[in-house]
CSV table of C-alpha atoms (C1' of nucleotides) in Angstrom, one decimal:
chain,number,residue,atom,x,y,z
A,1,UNK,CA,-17.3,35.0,-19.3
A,2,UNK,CA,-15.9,38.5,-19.7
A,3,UNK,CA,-16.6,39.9,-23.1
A,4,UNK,CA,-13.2,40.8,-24.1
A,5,UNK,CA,-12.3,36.8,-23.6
A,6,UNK,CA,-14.9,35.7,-25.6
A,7,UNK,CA,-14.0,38.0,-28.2
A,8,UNK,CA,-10.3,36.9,-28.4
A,9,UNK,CA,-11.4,32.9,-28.3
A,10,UNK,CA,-13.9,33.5,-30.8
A,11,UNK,CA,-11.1,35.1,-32.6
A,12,UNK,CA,-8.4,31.9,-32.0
A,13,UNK,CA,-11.3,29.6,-32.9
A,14,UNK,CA,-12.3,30.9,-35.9
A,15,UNK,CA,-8.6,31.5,-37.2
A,16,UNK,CA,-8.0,27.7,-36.1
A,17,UNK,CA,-10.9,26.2,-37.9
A,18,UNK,CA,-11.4,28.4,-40.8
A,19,UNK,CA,-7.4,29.6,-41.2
A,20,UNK,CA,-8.4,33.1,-41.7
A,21,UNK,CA,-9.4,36.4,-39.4
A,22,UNK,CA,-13.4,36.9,-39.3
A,23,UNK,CA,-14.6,40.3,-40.1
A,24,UNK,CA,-15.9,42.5,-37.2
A,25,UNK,CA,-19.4,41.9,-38.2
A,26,UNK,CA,-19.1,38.3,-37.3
A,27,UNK,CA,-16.9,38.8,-34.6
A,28,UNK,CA,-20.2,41.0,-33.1
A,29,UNK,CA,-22.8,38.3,-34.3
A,30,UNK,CA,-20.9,35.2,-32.6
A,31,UNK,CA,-20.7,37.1,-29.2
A,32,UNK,CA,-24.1,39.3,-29.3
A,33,UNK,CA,-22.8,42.6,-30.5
A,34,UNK,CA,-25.2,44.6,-32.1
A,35,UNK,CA,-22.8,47.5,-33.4
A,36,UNK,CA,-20.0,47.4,-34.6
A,37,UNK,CA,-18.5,49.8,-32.8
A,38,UNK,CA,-18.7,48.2,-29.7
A,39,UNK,CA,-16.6,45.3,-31.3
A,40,UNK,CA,-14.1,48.1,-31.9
A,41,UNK,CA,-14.7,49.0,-28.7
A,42,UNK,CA,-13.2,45.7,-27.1
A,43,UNK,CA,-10.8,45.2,-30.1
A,44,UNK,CA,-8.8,48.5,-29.5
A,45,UNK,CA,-8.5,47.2,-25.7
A,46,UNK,CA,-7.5,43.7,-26.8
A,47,UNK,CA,-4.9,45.4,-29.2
A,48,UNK,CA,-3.5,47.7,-26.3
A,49,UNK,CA,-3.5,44.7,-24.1
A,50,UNK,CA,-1.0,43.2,-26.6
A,51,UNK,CA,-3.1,40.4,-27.1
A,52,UNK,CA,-4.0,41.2,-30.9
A,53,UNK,CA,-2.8,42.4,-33.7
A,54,UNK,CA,-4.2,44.0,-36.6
A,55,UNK,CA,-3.6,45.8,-39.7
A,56,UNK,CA,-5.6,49.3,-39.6
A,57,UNK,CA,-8.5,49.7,-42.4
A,58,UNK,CA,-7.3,46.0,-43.5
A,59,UNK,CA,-10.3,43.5,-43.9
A,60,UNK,CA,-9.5,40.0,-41.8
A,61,UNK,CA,-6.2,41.0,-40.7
A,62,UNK,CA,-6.5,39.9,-36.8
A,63,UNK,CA,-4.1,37.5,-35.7
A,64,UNK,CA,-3.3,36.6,-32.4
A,65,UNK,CA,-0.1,37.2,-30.2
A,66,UNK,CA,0.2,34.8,-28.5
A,67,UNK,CA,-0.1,31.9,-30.9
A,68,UNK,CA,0.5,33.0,-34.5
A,69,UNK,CA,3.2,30.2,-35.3
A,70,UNK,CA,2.1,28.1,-38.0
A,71,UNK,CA,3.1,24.2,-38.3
A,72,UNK,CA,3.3,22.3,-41.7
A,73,UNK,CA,3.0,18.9,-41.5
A,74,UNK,CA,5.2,16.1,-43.1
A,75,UNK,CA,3.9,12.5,-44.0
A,76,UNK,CA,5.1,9.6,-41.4
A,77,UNK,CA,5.8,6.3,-43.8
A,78,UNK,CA,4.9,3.0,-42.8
A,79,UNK,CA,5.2,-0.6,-43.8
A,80,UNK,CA,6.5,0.6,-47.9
A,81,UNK,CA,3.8,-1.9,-50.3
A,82,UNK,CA,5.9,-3.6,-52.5
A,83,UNK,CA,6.2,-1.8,-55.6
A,84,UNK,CA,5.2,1.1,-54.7
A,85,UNK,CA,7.1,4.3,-54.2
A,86,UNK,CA,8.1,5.6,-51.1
A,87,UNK,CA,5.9,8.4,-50.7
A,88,UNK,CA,3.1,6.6,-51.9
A,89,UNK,CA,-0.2,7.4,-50.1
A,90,UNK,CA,-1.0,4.0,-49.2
A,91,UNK,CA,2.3,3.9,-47.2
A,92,UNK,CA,1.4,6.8,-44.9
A,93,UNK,CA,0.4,6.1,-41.5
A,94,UNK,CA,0.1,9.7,-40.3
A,95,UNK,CA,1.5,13.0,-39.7
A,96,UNK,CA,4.0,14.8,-37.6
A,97,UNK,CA,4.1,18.3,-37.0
A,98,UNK,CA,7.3,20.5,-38.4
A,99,UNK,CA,8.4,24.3,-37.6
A,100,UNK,CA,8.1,26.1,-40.6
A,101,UNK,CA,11.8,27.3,-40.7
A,102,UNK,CA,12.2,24.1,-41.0
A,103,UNK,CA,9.9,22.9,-43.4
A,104,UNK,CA,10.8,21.5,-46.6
A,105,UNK,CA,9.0,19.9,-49.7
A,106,UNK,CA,11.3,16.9,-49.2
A,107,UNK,CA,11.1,15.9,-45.4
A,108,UNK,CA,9.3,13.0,-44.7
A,109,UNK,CA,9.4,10.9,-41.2
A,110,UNK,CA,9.6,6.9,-41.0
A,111,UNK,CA,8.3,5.0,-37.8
A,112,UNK,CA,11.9,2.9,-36.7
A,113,UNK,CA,11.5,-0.8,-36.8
A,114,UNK,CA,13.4,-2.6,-34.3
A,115,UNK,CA,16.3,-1.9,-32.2
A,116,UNK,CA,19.4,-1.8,-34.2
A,117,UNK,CA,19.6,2.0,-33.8
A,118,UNK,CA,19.7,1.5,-29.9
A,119,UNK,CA,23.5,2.8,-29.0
A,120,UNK,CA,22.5,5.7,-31.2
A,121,UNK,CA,19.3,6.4,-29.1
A,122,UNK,CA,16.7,5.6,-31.6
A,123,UNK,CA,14.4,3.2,-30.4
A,124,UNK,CA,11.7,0.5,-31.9
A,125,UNK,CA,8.8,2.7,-32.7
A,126,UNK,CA,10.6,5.9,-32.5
A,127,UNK,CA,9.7,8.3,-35.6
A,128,UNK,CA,12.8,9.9,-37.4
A,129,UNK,CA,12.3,12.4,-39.9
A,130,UNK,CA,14.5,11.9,-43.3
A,131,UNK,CA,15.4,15.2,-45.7
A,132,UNK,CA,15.5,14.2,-49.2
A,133,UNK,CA,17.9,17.2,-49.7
A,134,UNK,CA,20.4,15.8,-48.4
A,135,UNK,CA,22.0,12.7,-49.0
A,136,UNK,CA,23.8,11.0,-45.8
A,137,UNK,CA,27.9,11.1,-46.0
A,138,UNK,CA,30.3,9.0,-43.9
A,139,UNK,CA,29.4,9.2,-39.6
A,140,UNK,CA,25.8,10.5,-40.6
A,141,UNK,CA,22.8,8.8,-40.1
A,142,UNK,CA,21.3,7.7,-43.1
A,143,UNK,CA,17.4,6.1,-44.5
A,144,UNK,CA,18.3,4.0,-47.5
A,145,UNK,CA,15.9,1.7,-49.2
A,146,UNK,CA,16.7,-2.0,-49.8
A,147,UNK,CA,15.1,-4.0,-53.0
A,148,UNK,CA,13.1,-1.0,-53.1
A,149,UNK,CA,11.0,-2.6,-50.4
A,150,UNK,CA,12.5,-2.3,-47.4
A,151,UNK,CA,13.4,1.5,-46.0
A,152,UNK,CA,16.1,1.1,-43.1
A,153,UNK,CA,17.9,3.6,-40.6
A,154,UNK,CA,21.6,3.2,-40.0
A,155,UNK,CA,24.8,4.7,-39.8
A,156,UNK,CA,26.9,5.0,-42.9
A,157,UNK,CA,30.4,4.6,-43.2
A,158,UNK,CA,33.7,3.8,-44.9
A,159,UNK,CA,35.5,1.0,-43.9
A,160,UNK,CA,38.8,0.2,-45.8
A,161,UNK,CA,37.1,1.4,-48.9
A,162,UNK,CA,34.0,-0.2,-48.5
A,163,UNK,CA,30.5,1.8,-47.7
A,164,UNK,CA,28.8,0.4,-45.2
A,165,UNK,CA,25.2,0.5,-43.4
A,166,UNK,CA,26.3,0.6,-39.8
A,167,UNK,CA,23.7,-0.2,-37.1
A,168,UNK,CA,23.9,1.0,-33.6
A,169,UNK,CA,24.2,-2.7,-32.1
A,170,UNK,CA,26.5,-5.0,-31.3
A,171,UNK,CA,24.3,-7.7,-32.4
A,172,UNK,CA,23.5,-6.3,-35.7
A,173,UNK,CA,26.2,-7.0,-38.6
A,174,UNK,CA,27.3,-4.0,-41.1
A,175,UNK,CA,25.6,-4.3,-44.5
A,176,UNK,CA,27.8,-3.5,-47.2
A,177,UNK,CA,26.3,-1.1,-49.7
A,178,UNK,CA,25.8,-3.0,-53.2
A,179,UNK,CA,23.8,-1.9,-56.2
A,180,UNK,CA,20.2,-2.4,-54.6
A,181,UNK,CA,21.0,-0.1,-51.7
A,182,UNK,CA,19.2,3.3,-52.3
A,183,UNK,CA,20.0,6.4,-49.8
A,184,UNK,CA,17.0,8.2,-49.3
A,185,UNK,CA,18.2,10.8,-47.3
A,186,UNK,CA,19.7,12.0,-43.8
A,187,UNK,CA,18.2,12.0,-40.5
A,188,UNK,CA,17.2,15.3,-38.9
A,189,UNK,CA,15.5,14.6,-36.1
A,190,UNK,CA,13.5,12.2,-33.8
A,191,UNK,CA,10.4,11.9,-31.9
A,192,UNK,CA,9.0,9.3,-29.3
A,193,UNK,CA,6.1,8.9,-27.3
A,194,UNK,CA,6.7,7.6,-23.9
B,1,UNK,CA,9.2,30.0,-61.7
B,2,UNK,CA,5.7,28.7,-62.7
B,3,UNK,CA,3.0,31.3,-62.2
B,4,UNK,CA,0.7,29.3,-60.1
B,5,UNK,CA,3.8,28.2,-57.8
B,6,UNK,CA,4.9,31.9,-57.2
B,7,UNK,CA,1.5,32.8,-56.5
B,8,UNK,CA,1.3,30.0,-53.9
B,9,UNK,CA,4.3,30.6,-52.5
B,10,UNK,CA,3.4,34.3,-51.8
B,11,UNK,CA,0.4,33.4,-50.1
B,12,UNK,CA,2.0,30.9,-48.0
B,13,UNK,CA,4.9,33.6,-47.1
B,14,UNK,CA,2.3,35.8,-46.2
B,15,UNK,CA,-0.3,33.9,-43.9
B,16,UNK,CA,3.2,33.2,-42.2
B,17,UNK,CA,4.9,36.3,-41.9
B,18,UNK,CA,1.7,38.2,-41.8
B,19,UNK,CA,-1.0,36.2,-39.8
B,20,UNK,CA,-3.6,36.8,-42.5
B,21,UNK,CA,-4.5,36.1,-46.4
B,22,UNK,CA,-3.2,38.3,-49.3
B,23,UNK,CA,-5.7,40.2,-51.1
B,24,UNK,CA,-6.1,39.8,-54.5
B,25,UNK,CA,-5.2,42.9,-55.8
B,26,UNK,CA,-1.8,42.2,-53.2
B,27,UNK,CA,-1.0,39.0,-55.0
B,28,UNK,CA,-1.2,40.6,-58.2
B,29,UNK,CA,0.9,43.4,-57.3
B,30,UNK,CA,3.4,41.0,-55.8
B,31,UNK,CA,4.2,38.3,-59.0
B,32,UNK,CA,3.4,41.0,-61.2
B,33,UNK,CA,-0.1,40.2,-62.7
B,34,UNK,CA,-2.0,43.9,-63.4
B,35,UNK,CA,-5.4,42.8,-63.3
B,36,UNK,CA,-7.2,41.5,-60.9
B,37,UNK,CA,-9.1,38.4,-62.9
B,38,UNK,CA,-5.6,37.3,-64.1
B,39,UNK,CA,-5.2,36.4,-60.4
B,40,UNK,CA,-8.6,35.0,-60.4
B,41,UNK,CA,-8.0,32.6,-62.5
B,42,UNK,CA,-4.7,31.5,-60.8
B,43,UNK,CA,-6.5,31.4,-57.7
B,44,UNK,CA,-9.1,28.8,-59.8
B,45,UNK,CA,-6.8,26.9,-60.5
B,46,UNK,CA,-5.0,26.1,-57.4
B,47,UNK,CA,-8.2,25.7,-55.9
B,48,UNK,CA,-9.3,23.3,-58.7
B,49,UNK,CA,-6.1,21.2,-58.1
B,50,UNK,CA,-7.0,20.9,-54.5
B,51,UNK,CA,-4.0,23.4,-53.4
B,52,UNK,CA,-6.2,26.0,-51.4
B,53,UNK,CA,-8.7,26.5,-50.1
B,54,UNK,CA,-11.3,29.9,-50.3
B,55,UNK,CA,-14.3,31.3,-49.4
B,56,UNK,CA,-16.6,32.6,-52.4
B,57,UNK,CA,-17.0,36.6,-51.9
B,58,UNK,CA,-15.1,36.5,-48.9
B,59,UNK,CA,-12.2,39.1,-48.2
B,60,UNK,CA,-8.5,37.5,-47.5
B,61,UNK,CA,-10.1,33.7,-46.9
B,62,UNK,CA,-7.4,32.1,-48.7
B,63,UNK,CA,-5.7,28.8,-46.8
B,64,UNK,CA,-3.6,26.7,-47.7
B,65,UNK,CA,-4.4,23.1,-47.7
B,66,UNK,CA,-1.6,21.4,-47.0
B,67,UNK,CA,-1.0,23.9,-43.8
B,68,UNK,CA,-2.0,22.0,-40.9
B,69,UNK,CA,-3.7,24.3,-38.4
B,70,UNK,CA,-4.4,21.5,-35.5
B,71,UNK,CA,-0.4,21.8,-34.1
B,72,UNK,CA,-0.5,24.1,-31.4
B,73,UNK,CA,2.9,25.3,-29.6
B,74,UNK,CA,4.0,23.9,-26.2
B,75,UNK,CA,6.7,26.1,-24.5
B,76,UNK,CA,10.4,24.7,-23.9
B,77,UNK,CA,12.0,25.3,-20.8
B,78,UNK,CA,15.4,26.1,-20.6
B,79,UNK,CA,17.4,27.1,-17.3
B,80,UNK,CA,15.1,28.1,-14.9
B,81,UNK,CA,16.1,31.3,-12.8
B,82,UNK,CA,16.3,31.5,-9.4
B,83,UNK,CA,13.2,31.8,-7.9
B,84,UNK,CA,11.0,32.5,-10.9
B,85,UNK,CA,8.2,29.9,-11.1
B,86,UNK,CA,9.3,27.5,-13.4
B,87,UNK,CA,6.5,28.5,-16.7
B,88,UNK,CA,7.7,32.0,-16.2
B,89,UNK,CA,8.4,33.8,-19.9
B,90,UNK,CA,12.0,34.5,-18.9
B,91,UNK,CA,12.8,31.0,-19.0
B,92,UNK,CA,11.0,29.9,-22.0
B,93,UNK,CA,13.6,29.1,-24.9
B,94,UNK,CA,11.3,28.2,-27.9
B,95,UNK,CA,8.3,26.6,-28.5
B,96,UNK,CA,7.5,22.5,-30.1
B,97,UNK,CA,4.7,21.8,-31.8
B,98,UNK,CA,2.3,19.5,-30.5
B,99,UNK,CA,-1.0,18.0,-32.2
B,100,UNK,CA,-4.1,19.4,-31.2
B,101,UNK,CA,-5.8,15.9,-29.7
B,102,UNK,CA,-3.0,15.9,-27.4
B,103,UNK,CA,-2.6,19.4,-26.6
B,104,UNK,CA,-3.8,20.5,-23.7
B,105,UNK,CA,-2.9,23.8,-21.1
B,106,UNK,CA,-0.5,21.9,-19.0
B,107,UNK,CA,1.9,20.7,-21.5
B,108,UNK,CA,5.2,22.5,-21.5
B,109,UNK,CA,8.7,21.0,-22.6
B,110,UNK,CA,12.4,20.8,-20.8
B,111,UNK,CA,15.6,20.7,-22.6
B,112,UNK,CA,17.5,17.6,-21.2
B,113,UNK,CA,21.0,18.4,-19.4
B,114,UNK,CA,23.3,15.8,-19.5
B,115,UNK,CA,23.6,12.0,-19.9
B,116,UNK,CA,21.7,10.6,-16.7
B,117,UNK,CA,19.0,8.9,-18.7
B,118,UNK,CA,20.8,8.1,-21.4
B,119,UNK,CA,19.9,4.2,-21.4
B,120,UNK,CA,16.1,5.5,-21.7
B,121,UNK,CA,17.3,6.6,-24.9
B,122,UNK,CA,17.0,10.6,-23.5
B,123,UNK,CA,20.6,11.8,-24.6
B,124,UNK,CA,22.1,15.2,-23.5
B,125,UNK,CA,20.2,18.2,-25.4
B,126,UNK,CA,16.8,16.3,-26.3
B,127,UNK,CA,13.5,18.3,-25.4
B,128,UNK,CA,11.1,16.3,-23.7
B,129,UNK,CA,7.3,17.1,-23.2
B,130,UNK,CA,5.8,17.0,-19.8
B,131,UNK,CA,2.7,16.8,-19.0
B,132,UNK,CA,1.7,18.4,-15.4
B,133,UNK,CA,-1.7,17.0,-15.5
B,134,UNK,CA,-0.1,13.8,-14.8
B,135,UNK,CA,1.5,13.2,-11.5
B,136,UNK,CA,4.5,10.0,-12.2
B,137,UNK,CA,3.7,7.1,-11.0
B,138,UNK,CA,6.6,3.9,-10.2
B,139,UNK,CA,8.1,3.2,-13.1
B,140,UNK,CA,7.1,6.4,-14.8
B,141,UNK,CA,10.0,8.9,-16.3
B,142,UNK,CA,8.9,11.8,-14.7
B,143,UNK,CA,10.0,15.9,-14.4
B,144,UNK,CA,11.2,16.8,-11.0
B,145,UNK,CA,11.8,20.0,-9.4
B,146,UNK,CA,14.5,20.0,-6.7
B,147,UNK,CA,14.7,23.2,-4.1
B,148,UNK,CA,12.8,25.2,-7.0
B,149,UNK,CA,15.8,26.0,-9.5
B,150,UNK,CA,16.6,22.7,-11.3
B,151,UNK,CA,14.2,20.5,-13.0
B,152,UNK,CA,15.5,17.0,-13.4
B,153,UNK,CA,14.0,14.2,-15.6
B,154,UNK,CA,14.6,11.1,-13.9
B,155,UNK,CA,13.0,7.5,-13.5
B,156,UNK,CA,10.7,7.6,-10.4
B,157,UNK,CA,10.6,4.1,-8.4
B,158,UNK,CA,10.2,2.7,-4.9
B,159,UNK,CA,12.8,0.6,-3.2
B,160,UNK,CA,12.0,-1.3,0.0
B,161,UNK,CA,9.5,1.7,0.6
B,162,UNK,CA,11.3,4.4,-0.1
B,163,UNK,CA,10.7,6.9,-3.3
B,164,UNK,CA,13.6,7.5,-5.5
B,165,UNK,CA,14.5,9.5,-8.6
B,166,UNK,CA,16.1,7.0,-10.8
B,167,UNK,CA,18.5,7.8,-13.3
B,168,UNK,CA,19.3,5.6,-16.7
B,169,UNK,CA,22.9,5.6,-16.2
B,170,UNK,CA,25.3,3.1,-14.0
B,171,UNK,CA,27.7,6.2,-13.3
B,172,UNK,CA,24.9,8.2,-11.8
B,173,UNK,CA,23.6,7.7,-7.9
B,174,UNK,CA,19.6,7.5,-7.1
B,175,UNK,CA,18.5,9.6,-5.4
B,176,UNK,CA,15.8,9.7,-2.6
B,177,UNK,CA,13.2,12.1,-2.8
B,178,UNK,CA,12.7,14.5,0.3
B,179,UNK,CA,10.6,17.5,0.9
B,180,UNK,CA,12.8,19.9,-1.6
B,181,UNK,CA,11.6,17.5,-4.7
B,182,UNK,CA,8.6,18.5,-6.1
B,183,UNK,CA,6.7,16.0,-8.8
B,184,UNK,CA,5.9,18.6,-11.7
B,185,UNK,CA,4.6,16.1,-14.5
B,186,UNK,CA,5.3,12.7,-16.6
B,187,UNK,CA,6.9,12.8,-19.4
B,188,UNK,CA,5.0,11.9,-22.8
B,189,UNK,CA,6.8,12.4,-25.7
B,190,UNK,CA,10.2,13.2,-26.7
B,191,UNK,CA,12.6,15.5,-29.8
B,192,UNK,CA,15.5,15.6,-30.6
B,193,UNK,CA,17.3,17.4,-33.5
B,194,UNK,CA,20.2,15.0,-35.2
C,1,DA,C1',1.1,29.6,-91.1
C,2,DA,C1',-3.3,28.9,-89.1
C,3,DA,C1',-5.9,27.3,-85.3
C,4,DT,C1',-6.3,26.5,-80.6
C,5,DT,C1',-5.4,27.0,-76.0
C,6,DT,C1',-3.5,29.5,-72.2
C,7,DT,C1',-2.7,33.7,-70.0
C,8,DT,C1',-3.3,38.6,-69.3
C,9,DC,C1',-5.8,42.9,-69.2
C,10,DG,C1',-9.1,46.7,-68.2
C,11,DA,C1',-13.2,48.2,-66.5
C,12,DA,C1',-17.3,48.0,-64.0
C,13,DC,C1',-20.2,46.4,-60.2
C,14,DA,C1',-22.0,44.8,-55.8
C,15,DT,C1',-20.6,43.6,-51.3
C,16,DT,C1',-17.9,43.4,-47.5
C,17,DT,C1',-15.5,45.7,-44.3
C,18,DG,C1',-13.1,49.0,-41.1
C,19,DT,C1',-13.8,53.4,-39.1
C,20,DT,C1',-15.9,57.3,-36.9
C,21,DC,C1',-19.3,60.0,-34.4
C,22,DT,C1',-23.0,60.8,-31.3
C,23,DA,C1',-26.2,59.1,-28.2
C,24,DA,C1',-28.3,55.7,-25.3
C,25,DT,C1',-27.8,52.2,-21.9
C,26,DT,C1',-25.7,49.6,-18.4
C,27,DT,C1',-22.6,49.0,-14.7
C,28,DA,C1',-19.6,50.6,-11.1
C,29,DT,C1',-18.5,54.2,-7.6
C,30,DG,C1',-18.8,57.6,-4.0
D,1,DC,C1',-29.3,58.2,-4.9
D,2,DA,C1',-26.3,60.9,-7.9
D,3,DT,C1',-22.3,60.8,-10.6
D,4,DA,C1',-18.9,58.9,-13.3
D,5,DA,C1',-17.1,55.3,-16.0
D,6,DA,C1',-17.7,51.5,-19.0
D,7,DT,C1',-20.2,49.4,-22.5
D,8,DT,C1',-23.5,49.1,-26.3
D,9,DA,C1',-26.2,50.9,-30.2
D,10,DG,C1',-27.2,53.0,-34.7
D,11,DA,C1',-26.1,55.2,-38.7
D,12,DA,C1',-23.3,56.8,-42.2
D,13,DC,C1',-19.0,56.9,-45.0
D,14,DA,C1',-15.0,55.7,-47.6
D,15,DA,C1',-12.0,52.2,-48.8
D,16,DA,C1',-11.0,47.5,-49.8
D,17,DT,C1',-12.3,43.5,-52.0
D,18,DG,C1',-14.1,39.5,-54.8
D,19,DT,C1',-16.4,38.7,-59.0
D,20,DT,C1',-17.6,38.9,-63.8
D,21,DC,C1',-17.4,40.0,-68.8
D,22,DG,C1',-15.4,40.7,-73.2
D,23,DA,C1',-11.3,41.3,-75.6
D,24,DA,C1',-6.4,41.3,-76.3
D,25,DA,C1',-2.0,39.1,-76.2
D,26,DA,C1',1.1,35.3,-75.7
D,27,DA,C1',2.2,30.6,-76.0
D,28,DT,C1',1.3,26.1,-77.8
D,29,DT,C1',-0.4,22.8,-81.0
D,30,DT,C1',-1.7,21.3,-85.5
DNA sequence: AAATTTTTCGAACATTTGTTCTAATTTATG
DNA sequence: CATAAATTAGAACAAATGTTCGAAAAATTT
């Protein structure tokens, strides 16, 4: 392999694993470097290349081009244990990955039950992610806890005065919204596997 | 704002605007703390609550702990020009983040056009992940390239021994596939922002 | 008000680290 | 083979950086 690619993987690798730049001296250990300046050497062609970046005279400051994005990642709930709150760490099944612009300290995703969301294209399985910021209003689609047991994803509306929890199927009845219906939050966005 | 939360909150900004750690003396500077061992002993803290993460004597090695660094970013495809191979940079609208044990180098992502498939549950403006390692098989929902402008997502099936591109919609004709339709991948997962 | 805990400061120290310069070595080129 | 270009090495330097210690200041508790 070409020494200026084994560089800039040893460069993604270690930023991947460890989260932070490595230093030129190990850059030149992990691919047989003896000096220094020949790391410089092939870091100054890397850099015109516009395949790295780096601050000058500014320790661990390499970051690559091409992939610099960073993802945070937001809890997928599960089957909620009775009792137990929402977020609760026994009720979390996994992760799922979230753009940072997008990223907040109250998203969380739930993993769709059933097919009562069908019409609305949210399928048995399907993982919706839920933002605690923002509580559902009337046409939204909405995660609201039942009993404090159950968390569901439907529709809300207002039907001659009454809210309701609407589900995308005919065969499914509106739930009218009485004292042990929580709304957790609003629906943001949806992922499947296929 | 709490001390240890503004100090966190600068080192996340950074890693994420920056690609790299704060020093210390830079995180003292920034939520105003004039010596350096006042930020030490923030820094000992968060790290004692399990909040980041360091390496002892090591320059800018700060991460933070809840920052996933396994997503890596899959292109999405948006209107492919005319003639440009279809990964080309000028067609590339944004980037989704896919976990690492699933990434691999021929993932990439289209932006669905249209209502076609929409009993699959794909609805106009979803992003869907192809993979071009796998070549559709009957029954798959697959990416299709047609005369090498227009990538269609479709149902791909045989009838009375004759491929077709299947859409999931009544009002919508199949169509059989000739020498202009070009297989690119099967679709894996799916997004969509509600 | 006194005692205790938490937080901040200042200075000093040992390393780590990026940078630069010159020369040696290897590789490619005519 | 001779020459030029690309790559590597070694040493030295200045700046950046993490760490530690004792004391002061501020906030909290008793």
């Amino acid at each position: 392999m070409n020494k200026q690619t084994e560089i800039l993987e040893y460069i993604n690798k270690k930023i991947s694993s460890e989260g932070y730049s490595p230093s030129v001296r190990e850059i030149g250990k992990a691919v047989n470097l003896k000096s220094t300046s020949s790391v410089q050497y092939h870091l100054d062609n890397l850099i015109k290349k516009g395949l790295l970046s780096k601050k000058a005279n500014l320790s661990r400051s390499l970051s690559n081009n091409k992939r610099n994005k960073t993802f945070l990642s937001v809890p997928i709930i599960g089957e909620i244990s009775a009792g137990s709150p929402l977020l609760a760490e026994e009720n979390k099944i996994g992760e799922i990955p979230v753009v940072e612009e997008r990223y907040n300290k109250d998203l969380f995703a739930l993993k769709v039950k059933g097919d009562s969301m069908i019409d609305a294209g949210i399928y048995d399985d399907d993982i919706v992610v839920v933002d605690k910021n923002i509580e559902p209003k009337n046409g939204d689609i909405g995660a609201f806890m039942i009993n404090d047991t159950e968390a569901t994803v439907k529709y809300l509306d207002t039907i001659s005065g009454k809210k309701y929890l609407i589900p995308a199927n005919k065969n499914y009845e509106n739930f009218e919204v009485n004292e042990n219906t929580q709304p957790v939050g609003k629906v943001v966005s949806l992922f499947r596997d296929i």
